Coordinates of C-alpha atoms in Angstrom, one line a residue:
S12 CA 0.0 0.0 -0.2
R13 CA 0.8 3.1 -0.7
Q14 CA 2.4 5.8 2.4
R15 CA 0.5 8.7 3.4
K16 CA 2.6 11.5 2.8
R17 CA 3.2 15.4 2.5
R18 CA 5.0 17.2 -0.5
R19 CA 6.7 20.6 0.1
P20 CA 5.4 22.6 -2.4
V21 CA 7.4 23.4 -5.7
S22 CA 6.9 26.5 -8.0
D23 CA 7.7 24.5 -11.1
R24 CA 6.0 21.4 -11.2
V25 CA 3.0 20.0 -13.3
I26 CA 0.5 17.9 -12.6
V27 CA -1.6 15.7 -15.5
V28 CA -4.5 13.8 -14.3
G29 CA -5.5 10.6 -16.8
G30 CA -4.2 7.6 -18.3
G31 CA -5.0 7.8 -22.3
Q32 CA -3.8 9.2 -25.0
A33 CA -3.7 12.9 -23.9
A34 CA -2.5 12.5 -21.1
C35 CA 0.7 11.1 -22.6
Q36 CA 0.6 13.4 -25.0
I37 CA 0.5 16.2 -22.4
A38 CA 3.6 15.3 -20.5
D39 CA 5.8 14.6 -24.1
S40 CA 4.3 17.5 -25.2
L41 CA 5.9 19.7 -21.9
R42 CA 8.8 18.3 -22.8
R43 CA 8.9 19.3 -26.3
E44 CA 8.1 22.8 -25.2
E45 CA 11.8 22.3 -22.9
F46 CA 10.0 22.4 -20.2
A47 CA 12.0 22.1 -17.4
G48 CA 10.2 21.7 -14.0
E49 CA 8.6 18.9 -12.1
V50 CA 6.3 16.9 -14.8
V51 CA 3.6 14.1 -12.6
V52 CA 0.9 12.2 -14.3
V53 CA -1.6 10.7 -12.2
T54 CA -3.8 7.9 -12.9
E55 CA -6.2 5.5 -11.7
E56 CA -5.5 2.3 -13.8
P57 CA -2.9 0.7 -12.5
H58 CA -1.5 0.5 -16.3
L59 CA 1.4 3.2 -17.9
P60 CA -0.5 5.4 -21.0
Y61 CA -2.0 3.3 -23.7
Q62 CA -4.9 3.6 -26.6
R63 CA -8.3 3.0 -26.5
P64 CA -9.3 2.1 -30.1
P65 CA -8.0 -1.2 -30.1
L66 CA -9.6 -2.3 -27.1
S67 CA -12.5 -3.0 -29.2
K68 CA -11.1 -4.5 -32.4
Q69 CA -7.4 -6.2 -32.2
Y70 CA -7.2 -6.5 -28.7
L71 CA -10.7 -8.1 -28.4
A72 CA -10.0 -10.6 -31.0
G73 CA -6.3 -11.4 -29.4
D74 CA -5.0 -10.0 -32.7
L75 CA -2.6 -7.6 -30.9
D76 CA -0.5 -8.1 -27.9
E77 CA -1.1 -6.1 -24.4
S78 CA 2.6 -4.8 -24.9
R79 CA 1.6 -3.1 -28.1
L80 CA -1.4 -1.4 -26.7
F81 CA 0.7 1.1 -24.3
M82 CA 1.8 4.5 -25.9
R83 CA 5.7 4.9 -24.2
K84 CA 7.3 1.9 -22.4
A85 CA 8.5 2.4 -18.7
D86 CA 11.9 4.1 -19.8
Y87 CA 10.5 6.6 -21.6
Y88 CA 8.9 8.0 -18.9
E89 CA 12.2 7.6 -16.7
S90 CA 14.5 9.0 -19.4
H91 CA 12.1 12.0 -20.1
R92 CA 11.7 12.9 -15.8
I93 CA 8.2 11.8 -16.4
E94 CA 7.0 11.1 -12.9
M95 CA 4.0 7.9 -13.4
R96 CA 1.5 8.0 -10.4
T97 CA -0.6 4.8 -11.1
G98 CA -3.0 3.5 -9.3
C99 CA -3.3 6.9 -7.8
R100 CA -6.9 8.4 -7.5
A101 CA -7.3 12.2 -7.7
V102 CA -10.2 13.5 -5.2
R103 CA -9.9 17.3 -5.0
I104 CA -8.6 20.2 -6.4
D105 CA -7.4 23.2 -4.1
R106 CA -7.7 25.9 -6.5
Q107 CA -6.5 28.3 -4.0
A108 CA -4.2 26.4 -2.6
Q109 CA -2.7 25.1 -5.8
C110 CA -3.1 21.2 -4.4
L111 CA -4.2 18.0 -5.9
E112 CA -5.7 15.8 -3.4
L113 CA -5.0 11.8 -4.1
D114 CA -7.5 9.2 -2.3
D115 CA -4.8 8.2 0.5
G116 CA -4.6 11.7 1.2
E117 CA -1.2 13.0 0.1
R118 CA -1.4 16.4 -1.0
I119 CA 0.9 17.6 -4.4
A120 CA 1.7 21.1 -4.9
Y121 CA 1.5 22.2 -8.7
A122 CA 2.1 25.8 -10.4
G123 CA 0.0 24.0 -13.7
L124 CA -2.5 21.3 -14.0
A125 CA -3.9 19.7 -16.9
L126 CA -6.5 17.3 -16.7
A127 CA -7.4 15.0 -19.5
T128 CA -10.1 12.7 -17.6
G129 CA -11.4 10.9 -19.9
A130 CA -15.2 9.6 -20.4
R131 CA -16.7 6.2 -18.8
A132 CA -19.0 4.0 -20.0
R133 CA -22.5 5.0 -19.5
P134 CA -24.2 2.7 -17.5
L135 CA -28.0 0.4 -18.7
I136 CA -30.2 1.4 -16.1
V137 CA -32.6 -1.6 -15.9
P138 CA -33.0 -4.3 -13.5
G139 CA -30.4 -7.1 -14.0
A140 CA -27.9 -5.0 -15.4
D141 CA -25.4 -5.9 -12.4
C142 CA -26.0 -9.6 -13.4
D143 CA -22.8 -11.6 -13.5
G144 CA -22.2 -12.4 -17.1
V145 CA -23.4 -8.4 -18.7
F146 CA -20.0 -6.2 -19.4
Y147 CA -18.8 -2.8 -20.3
L148 CA -15.6 -1.8 -22.8
R149 CA -14.0 1.1 -22.1
N150 CA -10.6 0.1 -20.3
I151 CA -8.0 -3.4 -20.4
A152 CA -9.8 -4.5 -17.3
D153 CA -12.7 -4.8 -19.1
V154 CA -11.5 -6.8 -22.2
R155 CA -9.2 -8.8 -20.4
A156 CA -12.8 -10.0 -18.2
I157 CA -14.5 -10.6 -21.5
R158 CA -12.3 -12.0 -23.5
E159 CA -11.4 -15.0 -20.4
R160 CA -15.3 -15.4 -20.7
M161 CA -15.2 -15.5 -25.1
P162 CA -14.2 -18.9 -25.2
D163 CA -16.7 -21.0 -23.5
A164 CA -20.1 -18.7 -24.9
R165 CA -22.2 -19.4 -27.5
R166 CA -24.2 -16.4 -27.9
L167 CA -23.6 -13.1 -27.5
V168 CA -25.8 -10.1 -27.1
V169 CA -24.3 -6.7 -27.4
I170 CA -26.8 -3.3 -26.5
G171 CA -25.8 -0.6 -28.2
G172 CA -25.5 -0.1 -32.2
G173 CA -22.7 2.4 -32.1
F174 CA -19.1 2.3 -33.2
I175 CA -18.5 -0.1 -30.1
G176 CA -21.4 -2.4 -30.4
L177 CA -20.8 -3.2 -33.9
E178 CA -16.9 -3.6 -33.6
V179 CA -17.6 -6.1 -30.8
A180 CA -20.6 -8.1 -33.0
A181 CA -17.5 -8.0 -35.9
V182 CA -15.0 -9.5 -33.6
A183 CA -17.5 -12.0 -32.4
R184 CA -18.9 -13.6 -35.3
K185 CA -15.4 -13.8 -36.8
Q186 CA -14.9 -16.1 -33.9
G187 CA -18.5 -18.1 -34.8
K188 CA -20.8 -16.6 -32.1
Q189 CA -24.1 -16.1 -32.6
V190 CA -24.3 -12.5 -32.0
S191 CA -27.7 -10.3 -31.5
V192 CA -27.3 -6.2 -31.9
L193 CA -29.9 -4.6 -29.7
E194 CA -30.1 -1.2 -30.7
F195 CA -32.8 1.8 -28.7
Q196 CA -32.8 3.9 -32.0
D197 CA -34.2 3.3 -35.5
R198 CA -31.3 2.9 -37.2
L199 CA -27.3 1.7 -36.4
M200 CA -24.5 4.7 -35.7
P201 CA -27.4 7.2 -35.0
R202 CA -25.6 9.8 -33.5
A203 CA -22.5 9.6 -36.0
V204 CA -23.7 8.5 -39.9
A205 CA -26.5 9.6 -42.4
P206 CA -28.8 6.9 -42.9
F207 CA -27.4 5.6 -46.1
L208 CA -24.5 4.3 -43.8
S209 CA -26.7 3.1 -41.4
D210 CA -28.5 1.2 -44.1
F211 CA -25.1 -0.6 -45.5
Y212 CA -23.8 -1.4 -42.1
Y213 CA -26.7 -2.9 -41.2
S214 CA -26.8 -5.1 -44.2
L215 CA -22.9 -5.4 -43.9
H216 CA -23.2 -6.9 -40.8
S217 CA -26.7 -9.2 -41.7
R218 CA -25.0 -10.8 -44.5
H219 CA -22.0 -11.9 -41.7
G220 CA -24.8 -13.8 -39.7
V221 CA -25.5 -10.8 -36.8
D222 CA -28.9 -10.5 -36.4
V223 CA -29.3 -6.9 -36.0
R224 CA -32.5 -5.2 -33.6
T225 CA -33.4 -1.7 -35.0
G226 CA -36.0 -0.1 -32.2
A227 CA -35.4 -3.0 -29.4
A228 CA -35.7 -0.9 -26.1
V229 CA -34.2 -3.6 -23.1
S230 CA -36.0 -3.3 -20.2
A231 CA -34.2 -5.8 -18.4
I232 CA -32.0 -8.5 -17.6
D233 CA -32.3 -11.9 -15.8
R234 CA -29.9 -14.9 -14.9
N235 CA -31.7 -18.0 -15.5
G236 CA -28.7 -20.7 -14.0
A237 CA -26.6 -20.1 -16.9
E238 CA -28.4 -18.2 -18.9
L239 CA -28.9 -14.4 -20.0
H240 CA -32.6 -13.4 -20.9
V241 CA -32.3 -9.9 -22.2
R242 CA -35.9 -8.7 -22.5
C243 CA -37.0 -5.5 -24.7
A244 CA -40.3 -3.3 -24.3
D245 CA -41.9 -5.2 -26.6
G246 CA -41.7 -8.9 -25.4
T247 CA -39.2 -10.0 -27.3
S248 CA -36.4 -11.9 -25.4
Y249 CA -32.8 -12.7 -26.5
V250 CA -30.7 -15.5 -25.1
A251 CA -26.9 -15.3 -24.2
D252 CA -24.0 -16.8 -22.5
L253 CA -22.3 -13.1 -22.6
V254 CA -23.3 -9.5 -23.2
V255 CA -21.7 -6.6 -23.7
V256 CA -23.2 -3.0 -23.1
G257 CA -22.0 -0.2 -25.5
V258 CA -24.6 2.6 -25.1
G259 CA -22.2 5.5 -25.2
V260 CA -19.9 7.8 -22.6
I261 CA -20.3 10.4 -19.8
P262 CA -17.0 12.7 -19.6
N263 CA -15.7 12.7 -16.4
T264 CA -16.0 15.9 -15.0
E265 CA -16.5 15.4 -11.6
L266 CA -13.2 16.7 -10.1
A267 CA -13.3 20.0 -12.1
G268 CA -17.2 21.0 -11.1
E269 CA -16.2 20.1 -7.4
A270 CA -13.6 22.2 -7.8
G271 CA -16.2 25.0 -9.2
L272 CA -14.7 25.0 -12.6
A273 CA -17.6 24.9 -15.9
C274 CA -19.1 22.4 -16.9
E275 CA -21.1 21.6 -20.0
D276 CA -21.4 18.1 -21.4
G277 CA -17.5 18.7 -20.7
I278 CA -15.3 20.8 -19.1
R279 CA -15.2 23.9 -20.7
V280 CA -12.2 25.7 -21.8
D281 CA -11.2 28.0 -24.2
E282 CA -9.2 27.4 -27.9
F283 CA -6.0 27.4 -26.2
A284 CA -7.5 24.2 -23.8
R285 CA -7.7 26.5 -20.5
T286 CA -10.3 26.3 -17.8
E287 CA -11.6 29.8 -16.3
D288 CA -8.7 29.1 -13.9
P289 CA -5.7 29.8 -15.7
R290 CA -3.3 27.5 -14.1
I291 CA -5.9 24.7 -15.3
V292 CA -5.9 22.9 -18.9
A293 CA -8.0 20.2 -19.8
A294 CA -7.3 18.1 -23.1
G295 CA -9.2 15.1 -25.2
D296 CA -12.6 13.4 -24.5
C297 CA -13.9 15.2 -21.2
T298 CA -13.4 18.7 -22.5
N299 CA -16.2 21.1 -24.3
H300 CA -14.3 23.6 -26.5
P301 CA -14.9 25.9 -29.3
N302 CA -13.4 24.7 -32.9
T303 CA -13.3 28.0 -34.7
L304 CA -13.1 25.9 -38.2
L305 CA -17.0 24.4 -37.3
A306 CA -17.8 28.3 -35.5
R307 CA -18.9 25.8 -32.5
R308 CA -18.4 24.4 -29.9
L309 CA -18.5 20.4 -29.3
R310 CA -17.2 17.6 -27.1
L311 CA -15.1 15.1 -29.1
E312 CA -14.7 11.7 -28.2
S313 CA -11.2 10.4 -30.7
V314 CA -7.5 9.9 -30.9
H315 CA -6.9 13.5 -33.2
N316 CA -8.9 15.2 -30.9
A317 CA -6.8 13.6 -27.7
M318 CA -3.9 14.2 -29.6
E319 CA -4.0 17.8 -31.1
Q320 CA -5.7 19.6 -27.7
A321 CA -2.9 18.3 -25.3
K322 CA -0.4 19.8 -27.7
T323 CA -2.5 23.1 -27.3
A324 CA -3.1 22.5 -23.5
A325 CA 0.9 21.5 -23.1
A326 CA 1.5 24.8 -25.1
A327 CA -0.7 27.2 -22.6
L328 CA 1.2 25.7 -19.5
C329 CA 4.5 27.3 -21.0
G330 CA 3.2 30.1 -21.4
K331 CA 2.4 29.7 -25.1
E332 CA -1.4 30.5 -27.2
L333 CA -1.4 27.5 -30.2
A334 CA -4.8 28.0 -30.8
Y335 CA -7.1 24.3 -31.2
A336 CA -8.5 24.6 -34.1
Q337 CA -8.3 21.3 -36.1
I338 CA -11.1 19.3 -38.6
P339 CA -12.2 16.2 -36.2
W340 CA -11.8 13.0 -38.0
F341 CA -12.9 9.1 -36.7
W342 CA -12.5 6.0 -38.2
S343 CA -13.8 2.2 -37.2
D344 CA -13.3 -1.1 -38.4
Q345 CA -15.9 -4.0 -38.7
F346 CA -15.6 -7.3 -41.0
D347 CA -13.8 -6.5 -43.9
A348 CA -15.0 -2.3 -44.2
R349 CA -13.3 0.2 -42.9
L350 CA -14.8 3.5 -42.4
Q351 CA -12.6 6.5 -41.9
M352 CA -14.7 9.5 -41.0
V353 CA -13.7 13.6 -41.8
G354 CA -15.4 16.4 -40.2
L355 CA -19.2 16.4 -39.0
S356 CA -22.2 15.6 -41.1
Q357 CA -25.3 16.5 -39.0
D358 CA -26.1 19.8 -40.3
H359 CA -25.7 18.7 -44.0
D360 CA -28.5 20.0 -46.5
E361 CA -27.0 17.6 -49.5
Y362 CA -24.6 14.5 -50.2
V363 CA -23.9 12.6 -52.9
L364 CA -22.4 9.6 -53.4
R365 CA -19.2 8.6 -55.0
G366 CA -18.5 5.0 -55.7
D367 CA -20.7 1.9 -56.1
P368 CA -22.1 0.4 -52.3
A369 CA -21.9 -3.2 -54.0
S370 CA -18.3 -2.8 -54.1
G371 CA -17.5 -2.4 -50.4
R372 CA -15.5 0.9 -51.6
F373 CA -17.6 4.1 -51.8
S374 CA -17.8 7.6 -50.2
L375 CA -20.0 10.0 -49.2
F376 CA -19.3 13.8 -49.6
Y377 CA -21.9 15.6 -47.1
F378 CA -22.5 19.7 -47.9
R379 CA -24.5 22.4 -46.2
G380 CA -24.9 25.7 -48.7
G381 CA -22.7 24.0 -51.6
E382 CA -19.9 23.9 -49.3
L383 CA -18.3 20.6 -48.5
I384 CA -18.2 19.7 -44.6
A385 CA -17.7 16.4 -44.3
V386 CA -17.1 13.2 -46.1
D387 CA -17.5 9.2 -44.7
S388 CA -15.2 7.0 -47.1
V389 CA -15.7 2.9 -46.6
S390 CA -12.8 1.5 -47.9
V391 CA -11.4 4.2 -50.0
P392 CA -8.7 5.5 -47.7
K393 CA -7.6 7.9 -50.7
D394 CA -10.5 9.7 -50.8
H395 CA -11.0 9.6 -47.1
L396 CA -6.7 11.7 -47.2
Q397 CA -7.9 13.8 -49.8
A398 CA -11.2 15.2 -47.9
R399 CA -8.7 16.1 -44.6
K400 CA -6.7 18.6 -46.8
L401 CA -9.7 20.0 -48.8
L402 CA -11.8 20.5 -45.5
A403 CA -8.4 21.8 -43.7
A404 CA -7.6 24.0 -46.6
R405 CA -11.1 25.1 -46.8
V406 CA -11.4 24.4 -50.6
S407 CA -15.2 22.7 -52.3
P408 CA -15.5 20.3 -54.8
T409 CA -18.9 21.2 -56.4
A410 CA -21.5 18.3 -55.9
E411 CA -21.1 17.0 -59.3
Q412 CA -17.5 17.0 -59.1
A413 CA -17.5 14.8 -55.7
A414 CA -19.9 12.3 -57.2
D415 CA -17.6 11.4 -60.2
V416 CA -14.7 8.9 -59.8
E417 CA -13.1 10.5 -62.6
F418 CA -12.2 13.7 -61.3
D419 CA -9.4 14.2 -59.4
L420 CA -10.2 15.3 -56.3
K421 CA -6.3 16.6 -55.3
S422 CA -6.5 19.3 -58.6
L423 CA -8.7 21.5 -56.1
L424 CA -5.4 22.1 -54.2

């Protein structure tokens, strides 16, 4: 067990709270900015900072060794004088005293504080959701537990038809499991993609033998011996040996909120990743930030956002203003289809299809008022890369040019 101890105040110590990609990048960027003071990373998990995207893909499938999840090896932190405090939970920020309090009572003084607290899995609020055999997928421990049960599980029910749920379904189906996906909304990935893509992925999963049910409101989970019964409001019931819940996430804002920092679907920061306290910055899934390119505030759950906003946060702690203004991008691997997304398509008033969906390789170009705002590509990496350049440069093809596979999008740059 950790001994309780107090540290003397240090005028040039930065503490980073978190154990994901944003936390690791903040620490790395502080050293790249030639910050010479102490850097202390505090993470509740017992691991060094690691990547989360492979958890529901290669790592769940057993195709990626756990050691490859980690952002850096232990000797990196040692050589860069970054003190790693794993298995430590930050419980309170004393802004007046500029101290962070840990769960064992230790108080660590800081000159700067970076919050990269991420998000946690949203719980399923129905009777029986805490039954043995019901799992969430958010961290290494979650996947270890699921992988331990998978060999003996013949039937899997996935609650939630978003990225996590569909990636889990694809992995399980490849392993020969009988898989059912229950999505409450009337289509798959409803928050992220247009109906056209929802229909494509419905067909993709159905062709691979996944039983996809939309409009399925789960009302209870019962255990009967070795079996789990997932019951829906319409009276249908699905038998499972294993249930995985993927119904979204909740940003971890409690530490910031209890310290009096503004929170609204995330910790509110400015374009320089600063909270209203000039000594405290935040980055990653936990932040609600302004994006001048998109002309709106938003919270993003993406690796790209975590890494780039972390660089901005580190610069701010070093007294530099490096405005964060980037077009977001995401990806998802399901069966043999890689979905790559850039921009946010929710506000589009027109979209055009480039390529042939029957081939499994196509892109959707989304427009608003005649201007390109987003592109979703399925197994066409060239379209995705060109779309990222077009959106970053604020150069828009016409709808006719976007739909013409013979037209060279690169020529617009």
